PDB file of C-alpha atoms and ligand atoms in Angstrom:
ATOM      1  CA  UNK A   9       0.000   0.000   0.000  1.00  0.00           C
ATOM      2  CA  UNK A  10       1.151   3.565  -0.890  1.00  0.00           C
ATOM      3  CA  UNK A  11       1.797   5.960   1.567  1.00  0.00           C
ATOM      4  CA  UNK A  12      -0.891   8.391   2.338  1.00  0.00           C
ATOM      5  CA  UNK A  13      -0.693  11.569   0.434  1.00  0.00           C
ATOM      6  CA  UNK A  14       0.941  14.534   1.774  1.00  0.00           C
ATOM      7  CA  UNK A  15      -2.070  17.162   2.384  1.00  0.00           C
ATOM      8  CA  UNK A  16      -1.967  20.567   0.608  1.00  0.00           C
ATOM      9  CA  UNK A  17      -3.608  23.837   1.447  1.00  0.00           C
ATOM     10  CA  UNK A  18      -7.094  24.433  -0.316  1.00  0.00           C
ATOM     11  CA  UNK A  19      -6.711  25.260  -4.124  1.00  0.00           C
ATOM     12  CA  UNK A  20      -3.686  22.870  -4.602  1.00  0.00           C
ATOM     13  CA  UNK A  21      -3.227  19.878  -6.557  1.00  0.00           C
ATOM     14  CA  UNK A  22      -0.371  17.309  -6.286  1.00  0.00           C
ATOM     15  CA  UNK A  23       1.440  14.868  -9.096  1.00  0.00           C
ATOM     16  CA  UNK A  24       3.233  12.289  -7.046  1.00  0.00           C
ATOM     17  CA  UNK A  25       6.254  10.689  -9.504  1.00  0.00           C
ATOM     18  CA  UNK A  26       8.749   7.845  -7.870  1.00  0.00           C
ATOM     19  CA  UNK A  27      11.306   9.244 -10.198  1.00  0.00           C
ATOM     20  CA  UNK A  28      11.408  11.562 -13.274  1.00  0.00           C
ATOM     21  CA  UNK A  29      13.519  13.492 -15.525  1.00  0.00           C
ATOM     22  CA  UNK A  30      13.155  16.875 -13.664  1.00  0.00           C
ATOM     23  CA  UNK A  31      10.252  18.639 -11.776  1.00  0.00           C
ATOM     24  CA  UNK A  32      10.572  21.238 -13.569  1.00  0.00           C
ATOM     25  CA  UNK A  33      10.190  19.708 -16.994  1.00  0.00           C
ATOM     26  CA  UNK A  34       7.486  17.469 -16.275  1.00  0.00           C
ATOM     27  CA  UNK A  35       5.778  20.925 -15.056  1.00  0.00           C
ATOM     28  CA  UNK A  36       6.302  22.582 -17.986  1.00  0.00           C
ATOM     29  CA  UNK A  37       5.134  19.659 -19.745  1.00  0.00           C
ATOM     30  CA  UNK A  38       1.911  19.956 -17.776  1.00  0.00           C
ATOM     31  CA  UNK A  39       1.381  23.874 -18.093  1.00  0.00           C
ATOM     32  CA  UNK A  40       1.754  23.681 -21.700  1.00  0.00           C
ATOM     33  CA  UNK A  41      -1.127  21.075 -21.913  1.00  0.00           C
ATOM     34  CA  UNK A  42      -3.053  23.308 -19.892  1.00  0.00           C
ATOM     35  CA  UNK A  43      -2.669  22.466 -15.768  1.00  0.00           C
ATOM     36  CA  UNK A  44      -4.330  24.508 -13.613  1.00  0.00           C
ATOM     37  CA  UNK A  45      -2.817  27.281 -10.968  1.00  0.00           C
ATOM     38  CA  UNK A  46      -0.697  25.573  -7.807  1.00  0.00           C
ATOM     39  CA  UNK A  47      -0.083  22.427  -9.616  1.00  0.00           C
ATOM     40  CA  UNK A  48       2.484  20.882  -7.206  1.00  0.00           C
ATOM     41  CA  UNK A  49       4.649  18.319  -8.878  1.00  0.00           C
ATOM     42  CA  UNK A  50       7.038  15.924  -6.910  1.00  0.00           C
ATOM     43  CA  UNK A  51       9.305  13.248  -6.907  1.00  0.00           C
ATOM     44  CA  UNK A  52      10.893  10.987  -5.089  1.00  0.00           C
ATOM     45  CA  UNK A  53      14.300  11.175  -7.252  1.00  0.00           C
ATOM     46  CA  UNK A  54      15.370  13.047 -10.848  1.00  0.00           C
ATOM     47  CA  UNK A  55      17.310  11.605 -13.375  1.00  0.00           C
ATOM     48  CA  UNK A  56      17.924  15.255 -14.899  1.00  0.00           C
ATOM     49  CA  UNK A  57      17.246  17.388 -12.279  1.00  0.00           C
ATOM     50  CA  UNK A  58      18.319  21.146 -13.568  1.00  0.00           C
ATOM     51  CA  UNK A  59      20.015  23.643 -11.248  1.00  0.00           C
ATOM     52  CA  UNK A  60      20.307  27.528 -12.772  1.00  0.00           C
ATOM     53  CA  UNK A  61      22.339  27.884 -15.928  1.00  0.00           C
ATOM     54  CA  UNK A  62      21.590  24.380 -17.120  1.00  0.00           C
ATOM     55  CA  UNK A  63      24.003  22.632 -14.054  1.00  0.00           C
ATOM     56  CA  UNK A  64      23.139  19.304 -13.234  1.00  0.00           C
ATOM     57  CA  UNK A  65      21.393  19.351  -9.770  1.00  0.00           C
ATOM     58  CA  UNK A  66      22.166  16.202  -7.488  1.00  0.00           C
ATOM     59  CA  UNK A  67      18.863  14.265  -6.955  1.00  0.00           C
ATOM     60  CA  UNK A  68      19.143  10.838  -5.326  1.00  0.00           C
ATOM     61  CA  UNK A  69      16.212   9.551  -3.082  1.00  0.00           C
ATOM     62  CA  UNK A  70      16.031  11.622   0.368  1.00  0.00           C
ATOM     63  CA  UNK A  71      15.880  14.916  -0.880  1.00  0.00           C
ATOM     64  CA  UNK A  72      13.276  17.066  -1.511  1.00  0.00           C
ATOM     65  CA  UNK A  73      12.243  17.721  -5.154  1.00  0.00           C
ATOM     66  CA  UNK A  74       8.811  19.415  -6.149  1.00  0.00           C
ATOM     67  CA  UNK A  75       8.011  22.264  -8.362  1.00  0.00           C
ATOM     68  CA  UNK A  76       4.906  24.753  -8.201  1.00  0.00           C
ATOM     69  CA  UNK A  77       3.432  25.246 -11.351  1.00  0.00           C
ATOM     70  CA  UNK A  78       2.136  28.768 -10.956  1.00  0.00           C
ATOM     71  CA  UNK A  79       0.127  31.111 -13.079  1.00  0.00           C
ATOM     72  CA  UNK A  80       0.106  34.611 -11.628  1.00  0.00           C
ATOM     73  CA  UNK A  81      -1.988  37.141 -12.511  1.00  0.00           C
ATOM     74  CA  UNK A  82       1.258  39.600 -12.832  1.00  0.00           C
ATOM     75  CA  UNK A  83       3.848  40.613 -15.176  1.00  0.00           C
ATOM     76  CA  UNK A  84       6.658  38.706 -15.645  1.00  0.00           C
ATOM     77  CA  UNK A  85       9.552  40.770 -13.657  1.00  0.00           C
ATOM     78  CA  UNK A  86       7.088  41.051 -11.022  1.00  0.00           C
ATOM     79  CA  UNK A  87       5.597  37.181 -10.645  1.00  0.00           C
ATOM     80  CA  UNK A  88       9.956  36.366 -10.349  1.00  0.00           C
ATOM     81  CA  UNK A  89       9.668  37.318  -6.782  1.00  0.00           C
ATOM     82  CA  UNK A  90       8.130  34.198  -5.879  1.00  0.00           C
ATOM     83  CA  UNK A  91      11.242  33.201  -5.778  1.00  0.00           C
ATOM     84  CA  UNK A  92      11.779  35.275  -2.930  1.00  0.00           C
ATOM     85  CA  UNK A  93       8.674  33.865  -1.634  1.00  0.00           C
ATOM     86  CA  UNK A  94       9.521  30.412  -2.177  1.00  0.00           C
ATOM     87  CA  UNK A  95      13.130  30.979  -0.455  1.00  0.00           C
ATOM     88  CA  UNK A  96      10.641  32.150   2.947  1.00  0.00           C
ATOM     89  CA  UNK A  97       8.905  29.110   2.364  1.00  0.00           C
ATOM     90  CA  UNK A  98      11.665  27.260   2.697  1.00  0.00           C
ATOM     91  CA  UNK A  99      13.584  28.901   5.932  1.00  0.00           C
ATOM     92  CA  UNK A 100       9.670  28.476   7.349  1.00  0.00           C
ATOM     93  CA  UNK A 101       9.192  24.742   6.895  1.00  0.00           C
ATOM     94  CA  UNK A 102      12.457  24.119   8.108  1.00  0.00           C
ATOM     95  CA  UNK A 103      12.256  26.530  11.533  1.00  0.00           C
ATOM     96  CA  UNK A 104       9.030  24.392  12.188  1.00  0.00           C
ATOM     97  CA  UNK A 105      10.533  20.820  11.556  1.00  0.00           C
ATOM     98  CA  UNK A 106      13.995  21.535  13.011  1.00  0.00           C
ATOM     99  CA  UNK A 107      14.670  22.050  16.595  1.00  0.00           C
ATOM    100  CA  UNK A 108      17.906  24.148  16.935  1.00  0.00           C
ATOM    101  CA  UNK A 109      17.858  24.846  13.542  1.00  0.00           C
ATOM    102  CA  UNK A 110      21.620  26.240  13.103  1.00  0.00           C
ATOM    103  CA  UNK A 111      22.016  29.995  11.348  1.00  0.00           C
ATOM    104  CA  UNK A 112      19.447  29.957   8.423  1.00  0.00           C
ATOM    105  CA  UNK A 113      20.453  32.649   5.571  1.00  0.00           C
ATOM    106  CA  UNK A 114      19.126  33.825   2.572  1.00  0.00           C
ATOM    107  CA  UNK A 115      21.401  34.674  -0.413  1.00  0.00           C
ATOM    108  CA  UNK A 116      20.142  36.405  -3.802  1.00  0.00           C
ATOM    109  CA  UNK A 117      18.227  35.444  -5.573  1.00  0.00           C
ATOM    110  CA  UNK A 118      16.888  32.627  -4.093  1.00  0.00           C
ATOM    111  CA  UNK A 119      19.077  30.545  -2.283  1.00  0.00           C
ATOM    112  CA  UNK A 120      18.902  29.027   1.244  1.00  0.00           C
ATOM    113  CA  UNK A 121      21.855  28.591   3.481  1.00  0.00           C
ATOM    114  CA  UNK A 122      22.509  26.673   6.755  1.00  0.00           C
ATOM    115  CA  UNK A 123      25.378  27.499   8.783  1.00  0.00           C
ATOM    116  CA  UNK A 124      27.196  29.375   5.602  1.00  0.00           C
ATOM    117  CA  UNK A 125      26.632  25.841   3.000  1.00  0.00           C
ATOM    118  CA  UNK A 126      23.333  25.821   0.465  1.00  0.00           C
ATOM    119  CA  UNK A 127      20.838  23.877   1.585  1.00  0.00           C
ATOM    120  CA  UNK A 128      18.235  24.386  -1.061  1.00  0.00           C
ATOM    121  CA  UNK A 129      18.169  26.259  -4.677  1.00  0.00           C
ATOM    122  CA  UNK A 130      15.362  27.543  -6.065  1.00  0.00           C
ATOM    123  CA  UNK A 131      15.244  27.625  -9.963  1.00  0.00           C
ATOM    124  CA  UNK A 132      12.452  29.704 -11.805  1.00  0.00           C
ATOM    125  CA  UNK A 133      11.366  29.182 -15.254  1.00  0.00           C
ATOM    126  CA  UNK A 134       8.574  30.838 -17.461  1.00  0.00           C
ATOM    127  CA  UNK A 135       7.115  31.346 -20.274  1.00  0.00           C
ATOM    128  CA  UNK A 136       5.250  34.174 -21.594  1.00  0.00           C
ATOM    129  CA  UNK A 137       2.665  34.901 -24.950  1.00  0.00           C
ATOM    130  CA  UNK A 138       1.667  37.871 -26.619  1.00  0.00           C
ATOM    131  CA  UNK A 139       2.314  41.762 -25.041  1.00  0.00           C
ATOM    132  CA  UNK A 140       4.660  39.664 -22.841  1.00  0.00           C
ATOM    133  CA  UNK A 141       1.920  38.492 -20.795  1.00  0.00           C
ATOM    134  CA  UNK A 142       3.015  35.042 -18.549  1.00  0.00           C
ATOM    135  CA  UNK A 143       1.725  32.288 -19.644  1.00  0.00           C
ATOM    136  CA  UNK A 144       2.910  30.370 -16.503  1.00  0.00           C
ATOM    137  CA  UNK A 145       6.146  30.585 -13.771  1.00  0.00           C
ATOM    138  CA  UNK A 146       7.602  27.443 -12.908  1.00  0.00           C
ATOM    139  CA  UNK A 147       9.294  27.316  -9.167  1.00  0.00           C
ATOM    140  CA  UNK A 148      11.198  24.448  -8.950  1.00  0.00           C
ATOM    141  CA  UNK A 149      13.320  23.567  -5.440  1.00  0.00           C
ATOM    142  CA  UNK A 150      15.549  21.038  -4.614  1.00  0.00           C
ATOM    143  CA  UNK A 151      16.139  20.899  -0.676  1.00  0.00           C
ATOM    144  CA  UNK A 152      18.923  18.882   1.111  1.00  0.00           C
ATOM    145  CA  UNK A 153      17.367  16.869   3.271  1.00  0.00           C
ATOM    146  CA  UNK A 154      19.770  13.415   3.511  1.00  0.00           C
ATOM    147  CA  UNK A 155      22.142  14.498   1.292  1.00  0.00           C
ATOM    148  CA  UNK A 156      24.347  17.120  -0.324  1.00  0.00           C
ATOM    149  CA  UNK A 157      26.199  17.366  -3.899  1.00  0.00           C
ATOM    150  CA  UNK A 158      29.857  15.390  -3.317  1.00  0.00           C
ATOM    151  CA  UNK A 159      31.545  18.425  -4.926  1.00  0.00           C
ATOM    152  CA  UNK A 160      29.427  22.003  -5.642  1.00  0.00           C
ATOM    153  CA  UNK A 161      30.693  25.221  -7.158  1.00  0.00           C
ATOM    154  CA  UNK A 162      28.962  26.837  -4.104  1.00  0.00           C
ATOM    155  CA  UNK A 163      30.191  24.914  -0.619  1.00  0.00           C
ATOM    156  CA  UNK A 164      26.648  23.102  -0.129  1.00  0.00           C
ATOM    157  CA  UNK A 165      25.058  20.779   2.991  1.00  0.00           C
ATOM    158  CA  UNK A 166      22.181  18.769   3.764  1.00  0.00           C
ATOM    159  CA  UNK A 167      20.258  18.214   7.536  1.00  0.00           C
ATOM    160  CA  UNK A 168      21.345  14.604   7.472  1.00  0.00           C
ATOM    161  CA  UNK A 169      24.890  15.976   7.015  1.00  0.00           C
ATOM    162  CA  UNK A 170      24.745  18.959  10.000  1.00  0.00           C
ATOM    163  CA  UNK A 171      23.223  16.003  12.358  1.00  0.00           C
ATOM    164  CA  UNK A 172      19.961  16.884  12.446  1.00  0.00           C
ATOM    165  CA  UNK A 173      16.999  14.837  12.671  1.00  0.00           C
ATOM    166  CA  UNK A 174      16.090  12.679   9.618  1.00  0.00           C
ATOM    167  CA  UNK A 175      12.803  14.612   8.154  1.00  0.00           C
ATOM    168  CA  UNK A 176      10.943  12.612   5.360  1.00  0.00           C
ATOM    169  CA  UNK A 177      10.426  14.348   1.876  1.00  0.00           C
ATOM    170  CA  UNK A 178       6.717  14.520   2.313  1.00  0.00           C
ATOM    171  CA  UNK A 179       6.678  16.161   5.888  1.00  0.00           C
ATOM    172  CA  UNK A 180       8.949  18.504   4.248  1.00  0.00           C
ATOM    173  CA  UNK A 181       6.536  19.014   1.192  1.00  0.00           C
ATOM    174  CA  UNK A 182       3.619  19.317   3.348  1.00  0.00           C
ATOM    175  CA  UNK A 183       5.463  21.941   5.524  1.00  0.00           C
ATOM    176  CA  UNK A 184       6.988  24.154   2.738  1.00  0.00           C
ATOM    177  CA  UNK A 185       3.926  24.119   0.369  1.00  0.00           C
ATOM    178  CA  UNK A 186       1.792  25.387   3.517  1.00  0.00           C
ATOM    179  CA  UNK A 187       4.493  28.158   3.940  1.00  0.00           C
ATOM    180  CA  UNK A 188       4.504  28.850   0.416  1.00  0.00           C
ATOM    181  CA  UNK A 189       0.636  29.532   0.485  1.00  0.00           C
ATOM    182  CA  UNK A 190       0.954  31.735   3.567  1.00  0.00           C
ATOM    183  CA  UNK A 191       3.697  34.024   2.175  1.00  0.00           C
ATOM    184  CA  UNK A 192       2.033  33.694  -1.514  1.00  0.00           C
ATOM    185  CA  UNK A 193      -1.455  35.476  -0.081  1.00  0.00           C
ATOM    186  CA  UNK A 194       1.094  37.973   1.634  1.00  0.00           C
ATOM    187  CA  UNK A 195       2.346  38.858  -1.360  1.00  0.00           C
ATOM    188  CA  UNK A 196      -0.693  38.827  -3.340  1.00  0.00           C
ATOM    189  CA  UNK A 197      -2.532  41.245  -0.797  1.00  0.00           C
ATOM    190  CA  UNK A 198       0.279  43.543  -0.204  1.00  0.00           C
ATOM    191  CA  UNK A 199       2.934  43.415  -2.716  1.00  0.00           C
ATOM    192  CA  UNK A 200       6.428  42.647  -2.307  1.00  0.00           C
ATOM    193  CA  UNK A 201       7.083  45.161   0.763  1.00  0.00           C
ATOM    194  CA  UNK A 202       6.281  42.810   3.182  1.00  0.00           C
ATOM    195  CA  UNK A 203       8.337  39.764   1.673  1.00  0.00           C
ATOM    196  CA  UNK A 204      11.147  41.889   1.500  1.00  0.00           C
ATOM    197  CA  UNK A 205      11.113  42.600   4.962  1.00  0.00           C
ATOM    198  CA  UNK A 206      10.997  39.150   6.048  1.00  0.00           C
ATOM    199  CA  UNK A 207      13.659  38.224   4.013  1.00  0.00           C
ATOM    200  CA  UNK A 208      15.940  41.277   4.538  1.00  0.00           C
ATOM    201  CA  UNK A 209      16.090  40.166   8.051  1.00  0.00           C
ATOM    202  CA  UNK A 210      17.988  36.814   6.953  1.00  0.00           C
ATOM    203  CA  UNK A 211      19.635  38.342   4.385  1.00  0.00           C
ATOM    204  CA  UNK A 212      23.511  37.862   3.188  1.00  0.00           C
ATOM    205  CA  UNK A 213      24.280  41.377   2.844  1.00  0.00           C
ATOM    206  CA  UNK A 214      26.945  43.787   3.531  1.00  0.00           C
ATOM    207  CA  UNK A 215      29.812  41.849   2.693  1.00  0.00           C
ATOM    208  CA  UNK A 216      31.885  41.264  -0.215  1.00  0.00           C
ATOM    209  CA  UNK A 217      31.064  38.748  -3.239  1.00  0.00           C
ATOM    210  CA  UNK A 218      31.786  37.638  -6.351  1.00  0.00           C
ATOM    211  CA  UNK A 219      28.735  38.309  -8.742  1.00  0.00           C
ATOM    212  CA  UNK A 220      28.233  36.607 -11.417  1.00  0.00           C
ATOM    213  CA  UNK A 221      25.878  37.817 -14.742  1.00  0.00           C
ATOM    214  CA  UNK A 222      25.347  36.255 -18.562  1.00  0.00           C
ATOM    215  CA  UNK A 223      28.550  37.325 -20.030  1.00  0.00           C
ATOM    216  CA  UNK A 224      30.880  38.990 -17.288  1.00  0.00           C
ATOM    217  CA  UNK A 225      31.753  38.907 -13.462  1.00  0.00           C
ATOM    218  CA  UNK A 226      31.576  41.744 -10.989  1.00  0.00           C
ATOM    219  CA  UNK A 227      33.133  41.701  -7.731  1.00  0.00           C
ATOM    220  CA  UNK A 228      32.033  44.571  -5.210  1.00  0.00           C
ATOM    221  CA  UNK A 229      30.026  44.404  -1.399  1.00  0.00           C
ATOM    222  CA  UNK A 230      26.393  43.619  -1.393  1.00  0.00           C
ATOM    223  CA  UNK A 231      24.243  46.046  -0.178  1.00  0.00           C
ATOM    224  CA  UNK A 232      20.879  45.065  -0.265  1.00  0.00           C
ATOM    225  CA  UNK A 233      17.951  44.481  -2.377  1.00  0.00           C
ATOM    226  CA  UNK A 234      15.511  47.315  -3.548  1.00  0.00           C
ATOM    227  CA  UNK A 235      11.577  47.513  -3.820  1.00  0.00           C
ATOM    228  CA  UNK A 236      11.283  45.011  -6.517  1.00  0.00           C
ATOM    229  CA  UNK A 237      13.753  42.199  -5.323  1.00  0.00           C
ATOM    230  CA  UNK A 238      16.652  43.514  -7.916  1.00  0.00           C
ATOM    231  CA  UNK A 239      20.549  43.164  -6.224  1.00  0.00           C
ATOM    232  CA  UNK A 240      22.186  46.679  -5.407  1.00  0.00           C
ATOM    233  CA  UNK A 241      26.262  46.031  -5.818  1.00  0.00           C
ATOM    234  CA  UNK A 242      28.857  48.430  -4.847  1.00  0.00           C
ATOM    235  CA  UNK A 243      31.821  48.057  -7.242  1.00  0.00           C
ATOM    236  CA  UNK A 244      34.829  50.922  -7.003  1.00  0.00           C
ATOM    237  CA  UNK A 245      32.739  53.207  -5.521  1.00  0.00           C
ATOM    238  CA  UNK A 246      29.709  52.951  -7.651  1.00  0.00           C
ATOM    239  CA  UNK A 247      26.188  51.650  -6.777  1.00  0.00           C
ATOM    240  CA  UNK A 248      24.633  48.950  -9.841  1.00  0.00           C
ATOM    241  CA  UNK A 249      21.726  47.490  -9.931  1.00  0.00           C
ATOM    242  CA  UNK A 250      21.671  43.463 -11.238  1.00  0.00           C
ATOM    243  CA  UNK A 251      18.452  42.089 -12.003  1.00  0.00           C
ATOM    244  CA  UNK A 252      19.561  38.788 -12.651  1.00  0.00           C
ATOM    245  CA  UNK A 253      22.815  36.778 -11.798  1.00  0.00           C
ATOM    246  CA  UNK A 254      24.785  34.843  -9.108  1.00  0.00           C
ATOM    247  CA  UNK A 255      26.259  35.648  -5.835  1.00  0.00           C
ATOM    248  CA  UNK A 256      29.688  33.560  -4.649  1.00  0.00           C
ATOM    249  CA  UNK A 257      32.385  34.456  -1.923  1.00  0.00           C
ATOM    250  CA  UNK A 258      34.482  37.052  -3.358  1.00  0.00           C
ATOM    251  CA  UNK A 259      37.672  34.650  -3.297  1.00  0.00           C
ATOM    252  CA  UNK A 260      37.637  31.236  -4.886  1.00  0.00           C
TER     253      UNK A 260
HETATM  254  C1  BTN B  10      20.007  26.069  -8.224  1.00  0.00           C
HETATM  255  O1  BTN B  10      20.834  25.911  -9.138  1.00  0.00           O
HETATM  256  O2  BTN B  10      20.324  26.524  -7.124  1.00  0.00           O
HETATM  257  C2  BTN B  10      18.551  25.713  -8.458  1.00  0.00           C
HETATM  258  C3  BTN B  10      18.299  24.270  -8.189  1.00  0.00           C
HETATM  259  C4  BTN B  10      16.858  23.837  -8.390  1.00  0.00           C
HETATM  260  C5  BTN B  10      16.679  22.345  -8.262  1.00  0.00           C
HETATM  261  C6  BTN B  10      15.246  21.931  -8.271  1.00  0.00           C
HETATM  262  S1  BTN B  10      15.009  20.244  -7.796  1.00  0.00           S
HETATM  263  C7  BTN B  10      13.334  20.343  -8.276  1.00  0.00           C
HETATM  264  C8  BTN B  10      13.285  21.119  -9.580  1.00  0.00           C
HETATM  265  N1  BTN B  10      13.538  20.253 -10.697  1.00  0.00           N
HETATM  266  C9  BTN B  10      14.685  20.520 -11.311  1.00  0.00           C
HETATM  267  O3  BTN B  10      15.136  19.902 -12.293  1.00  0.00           O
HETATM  268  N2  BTN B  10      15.281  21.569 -10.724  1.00  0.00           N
HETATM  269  C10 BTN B  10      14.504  22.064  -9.606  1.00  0.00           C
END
């Protein structure tokens, strides 16, 4: 006999897989043939899981892999700070499972850290139509929960690993979709103001970093993130504003 389906708030649905190629394709796959809002689709294990800029991410059974199939009423630079949501959700479900939890940090975009190492990635993909109107956001997120890559560009961990208690992937899905749902209608009802706050107070900031765009690398201090989730940099002197990109130490 299966084990009993992890319960979702009100309005969501959930595809259960033992193993696919990616969450994040098979949601995709799904939006394009017409799934409905807060489609939740998980598995068990990937065989292609995707981290951002096409890296492999490491997906073997005991980790948490689901992605939210999402279709916000909202353009598309706006509906990308779910990430920012989803990155709350996160640092929520684990503050209720964990006792103890060690220092929990968010790093831009939309990564969550545990005592320094990334414990969870976040990778958003959309699509839009015509008048660049979205058509749906994807939030896919991998979460360390027995295990951690052997070797990551970006020192990474997993509970397991930190000697925490063992936490199943569907208490964590049940957890972090609730979470999700709370900070969602938060964001919905008043904008990104309040999100911002929240994670602001978690925040790597103020320190120096290695950032990394499309085609070059900056290296400055991060200073914080303005009223629409964008990075502010300070390189030589000058303050720049990054929309999109990837924050490392600033040696290594
Ligand atoms: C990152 O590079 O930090 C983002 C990693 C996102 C991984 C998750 S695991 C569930 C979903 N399916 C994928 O193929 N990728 C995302």
């Amino acid at each position: 006999m299966s084990a009993p389906a992890p319960r979702l708030p009100s309005g969501y649905r959930l595809v259960r897989h033992q193993v696919i190629d990616s969450t994040n394709e098979e949601a995709k796959r799904l939006a394009r043939a017409g799934a409905a809002d807060r489609t939740v689709i998980w598995a068990l294990a990937q065989t292609a899981g995707r981290g951002r800029r096409g890296r492999p991410w490491y997906s073997p059974p005991g980790n948490l892999y689901l992605s939210l199939l999402l279709r916000p009423r909202a353009a598309p630079e706006r509906a990308a700070q779910l990430g920012f949501v989803a990155a709350l959700a996160v640092g929520g479900a684990l503050a209720a499972l964990v006792p103890d939890l060690p220092e929990l940090r968010y790093k831009w975009p939309n990564d969550v850290l545990l005592d320094g190492r990334k414990i969870c990635g976040i990778l958003l993909e959309s699509e839009s139509g015509e008048e660049d109107r979205l058509c749906f956001l994807i939030v896919g997120i991998g979460l360390n929960l027995l295990v951690a890559p052997p070797a990551a560009e970006f020192p990474a961990t997993a509970l397991a690993e930190r000697g925490l208690p063992a936490i199943a992937p569907a208490t964590a899905l049940e957890a972090l979709v609730a979470q999700f749902e709370h900070w969602r209608k938060r964001w919905e009802e008043a904008g990104f103001a309040p999100i911002r706050t929240a994670w602001r107070q978690r925040a790597v900031l103020g320190g120096a970093a290695r950032v990394r765009l499309d085609r070059r690398t900056l290296y400055g201090r991060l200073i914080d993130i303005d009223d629409e989730g964008a990075l502010i940099l300070e390189e030589a002197g000058e303050y720049r504003r990054i929309a999109a990109g990837e924050v490392f130490p600033a040696q290594g």
